[in-house]
Amino acid sequence: MSVKKFMYVNRKAPYGTIYALESLEVVLIGAAFDQDVSLAFIGDGVYQLTKGQNTEAIGQKNFSPTYSALGDYDVNKIYVEKESLEERGLTLDDLQHLVWEDEDDDWAEKDSIRLVSRAELADVLDEQDIILSF
Amino acid sequence: MSVKKFMYVNRKAPYGTIYALESLEVVLIGAAFDQDVSLAFIGDGVYQLTKGQNTEAIGQKNFSPTYSALGDYDVNKIYVEKESLEERGLTLDDLQHLVWEDEDDDWAEKDSIRLVSRAELADVLDEQDIILSF
Amino acid sequence: MKISIQVNEGPYQHEASDTAYQFTKAALAAGHEIFRVFFYHDGVNNATRLAVPPQDDRNISAQWSELAKENNLDMVVCIAAAQRRGIMDPDEAKRQGLDADNIAEGFRISGLGQLIEAGIESDRLVVFGD
Amino acid sequence: MKISIQVNEGPYQHEASDTAYQFTKAALAAGHEIFRVFFYHDGVNNATRLAVPPQDDRNISAQWSELAKENNLDMVVCIAAAQRRGIMDPDEAKRQGLDADNIAEGFRISGLGQLIEAGIESDRLVVFGD
Amino acid sequence: MALLHTVNKSPFESNTFDTCLGLAKDGSTILLIEDGVYAATTGHSVAEKIKNASGISFAVLGPDLQARGLEGKLADGIKVVDYEGFVTLVTEHDAVQSWL
Amino acid sequence: MALLHTVNKSPFESNTFDTCLGLAKDGSTILLIEDGVYAATTGHSVAEKIKNASGISFAVLGPDLQARGLEGKLADGIKVVDYEGFVTLVTEHDAVQSWL
């Protein structure tokens, strides 16, 4: 069976709604299916990746550490829209540093996050076979 | 017991979500409690009052005729924000003509809808005791 | 002060019920009276006893049930909204000819008049939703 | 063509489930195969059999159940989302030590792998939500 | 490749329509459904954006437009489809992106 | 009379914050909660709107700000409250308008 291009589009902030958490659950399960997986963080979706989340006082589970485990599941194409960050006064430094180890390059550690312009992201979306939206 | 000023704030379009319908259900029940009732339609809430709604093809119940019954329940202070209409390319002519009969004026038929500016509406909101939001 | 709470969204999908719960707890701790918590719209879904969230997550329905028990809270679920969405107490289930019910401890099903009454009787009404 | 559907919201609160239902019906009428309808997030709340909406309103859960029966549809409810929100089939209810279940006819509870599989096996996946 | 984009939010309440428009490529179609149909009407700033998006096709779900009483205000150049037409659009495009 | 307004939506995704700002009178307080707390951070267009709304007091729910990892980006002049402080704000104002 041929491999399909799966894209998970994340546009919602974490904790205010459950979509970020449950989207991550699909991504983890989906990683076992050996498809060509990408994640896009657009609009408020970029807030899912901020450093230093501490949910103790709101009584919800802090699921942000899970993003750093994605590399271990071979989920390493994480597109972050540049314009979305800028509109929100954020830079890459405000986000977690997500990495993966490249088996084909002597396990070199590489960045998972690809900062892309809106136009570049439009091209990436256009190539997908299956787009899951949350 | 003294009469309280109750305000129902409607900011959501009909049918896409249930808030408009269920808000109307509270208003009808609340009318029996002899309080000082007002309704405000702000933002997409103004779409609740459009003429000519026909829900047959989406399979939902058309509840828009209920708005014209509000006058019979002595609910006759219906504030519509002027700026919200204008932003959406609408005028009062696009909305239902809602009326009530004034017992103290020989049952004269009067308009229920009060077209108000944002600043006027801010004053009305400011006077309320209880604001129910949907 | 006498405060009532309205919850318009179900558990987990939106933070509304969490915030309402934390607010209610804080109001009680500060010595205020909670006249009533009214669950409307999808808020009725907070009243299920069949939820089994993961062990490392909170059980929102159970939190409300406990808070009600400890503080003798009046937690009312709108009957019309509950019937639409399948939240049933034993009496309603029987009346509707259903073979099961799912309401959690501490919640009672009643009419929208209870929300209006809460507005009349309370000094403040605070609405949580989406 | 082989099409799968994902429903992210519960009945009534959002139009998503209505639109998904009308779309599914139209796709079947046009001769397409519906590989699977997957209910995720609050979408799992469509699977209750305890809903009793007003007589002049549609019964969304019952509509799905009928459509499934007539067309042999595979309607899958995400187990993790269902456990959080209190949608239970008899087996799950038993395993969790609960005294009731509430799943409607035609729905089955299973894992998220079923959604991925639907994406792999179908020519199109269409998502309905909020 | 050409995507079918669906938008189900009012352009006056949410940034979803603008986000979709920013990421839709020439040759793709944007289908307005549910509360998204308000973008398909005339006389406001959103109508201008649609008029200027020349490389993109626009369609609107007729049942949702009728429900909201706005059939008479439909802007020029937007194709009205029913649920069957929605299905056809899905099959005619290579994939579907639902902007939720 | 002075109202307490709560806003629980991101100002970047929804018009709720702008609507609230347009209808809040001088002397009232706007409390940012849940996804509304993003309005309380610095470095974007919304921060300017808050700075210019001189007659209105702004507060933000600390637990929601911490959850989102944005405590370090809090704009000047916005008071941080916990749930107890939220309750106090409710009692100190004459009524509460939740902008949902």
XYZ file of N, CA, C and O in Angstrom, chain D residues 21-22 26 28 35 38-40 49 56-58 61 73-74 76 90-91 100 102 107 112-113 119 122-123 126:
108
model
N -24.402 14.817 8.606
C -25.484 13.865 8.292
C -26.037 14.103 6.885
O -26.186 13.178 6.090
N -26.330 15.362 6.568
C -26.877 15.683 5.242
C -25.856 15.353 4.148
O -26.218 14.876 3.070
N -26.325 12.581 1.183
C -26.195 12.981 -0.223
C -25.115 12.151 -0.925
O -25.273 11.776 -2.095
N -24.209 9.079 -0.202
C -24.774 7.744 -0.429
C -25.739 7.771 -1.611
O -25.714 6.892 -2.479
N -16.888 4.930 3.717
C -16.054 3.912 4.353
C -16.281 3.894 5.862
O -16.374 2.836 6.483
N -16.477 8.768 11.666
C -15.737 8.710 12.922
C -16.131 9.890 13.804
O -16.033 11.045 13.396
N -16.572 9.590 15.014
C -17.007 10.624 15.953
C -15.909 10.882 16.976
O -15.520 9.977 17.715
N -15.416 12.126 16.980
C -14.292 12.459 17.861
C -14.656 13.698 18.696
O -15.656 14.361 18.433
N -28.284 7.111 23.237
C -29.647 6.692 22.913
C -30.657 7.316 23.890
O -31.846 7.049 23.824
N -41.226 18.565 17.745
C -41.117 19.322 16.489
C -39.664 19.529 16.061
O -39.379 20.311 15.164
N -38.740 18.830 16.717
C -37.319 18.955 16.371
C -36.813 17.597 15.902
O -37.412 16.559 16.184
N -35.682 17.611 15.198
C -35.105 16.340 14.745
C -34.402 15.654 15.910
O -33.905 16.313 16.813
N -29.315 11.796 16.980
C -28.761 10.453 17.207
C -29.574 9.405 16.449
O -29.009 8.523 15.786
N -23.772 1.456 7.479
C -22.668 2.382 7.756
C -21.827 1.904 8.924
O -22.366 1.384 9.906
N -20.529 2.144 8.848
C -19.642 1.881 9.982
C -19.459 3.187 10.761
O -18.762 4.093 10.317
N -18.045 4.869 14.044
C -17.112 4.578 15.136
C -16.998 5.781 16.074
O -16.831 6.920 15.636
N -22.252 -1.419 26.577
C -22.382 -2.363 27.700
C -21.034 -2.941 28.159
O -20.770 -3.027 29.356
N -20.174 -3.312 27.221
C -18.875 -3.898 27.590
C -18.010 -2.922 28.384
O -17.443 -3.258 29.418
N -24.652 1.628 34.235
C -25.514 1.903 33.086
C -24.651 2.160 31.859
O -23.469 2.473 31.964
N -25.168 3.902 27.604
C -26.077 4.820 26.894
C -25.867 4.872 25.388
O -26.384 5.754 24.723
N -23.813 2.506 16.524
C -22.502 3.075 16.864
C -21.653 1.996 17.522
O -22.161 1.184 18.285
N -8.527 5.353 18.111
C -8.206 6.388 17.138
C -7.562 5.817 15.871
O -7.573 6.472 14.824
N -7.033 4.613 15.967
C -6.460 3.971 14.794
C -7.487 3.847 13.667
O -7.145 3.866 12.486
N -8.532 7.380 6.944
C -7.776 8.280 6.078
C -6.983 7.529 5.027
O -6.901 7.943 3.876
N -9.613 5.656 2.468
C -10.613 6.436 1.726
C -9.946 7.353 0.708
O -8.802 7.763 0.874
N -10.696 7.694 -0.325
C -10.205 8.671 -1.299
C -10.290 10.085 -0.741
O -9.516 10.962 -1.125
N -13.590 14.084 5.019
C -14.215 15.395 5.200
C -14.521 15.588 6.684
O -15.173 14.733 7.304
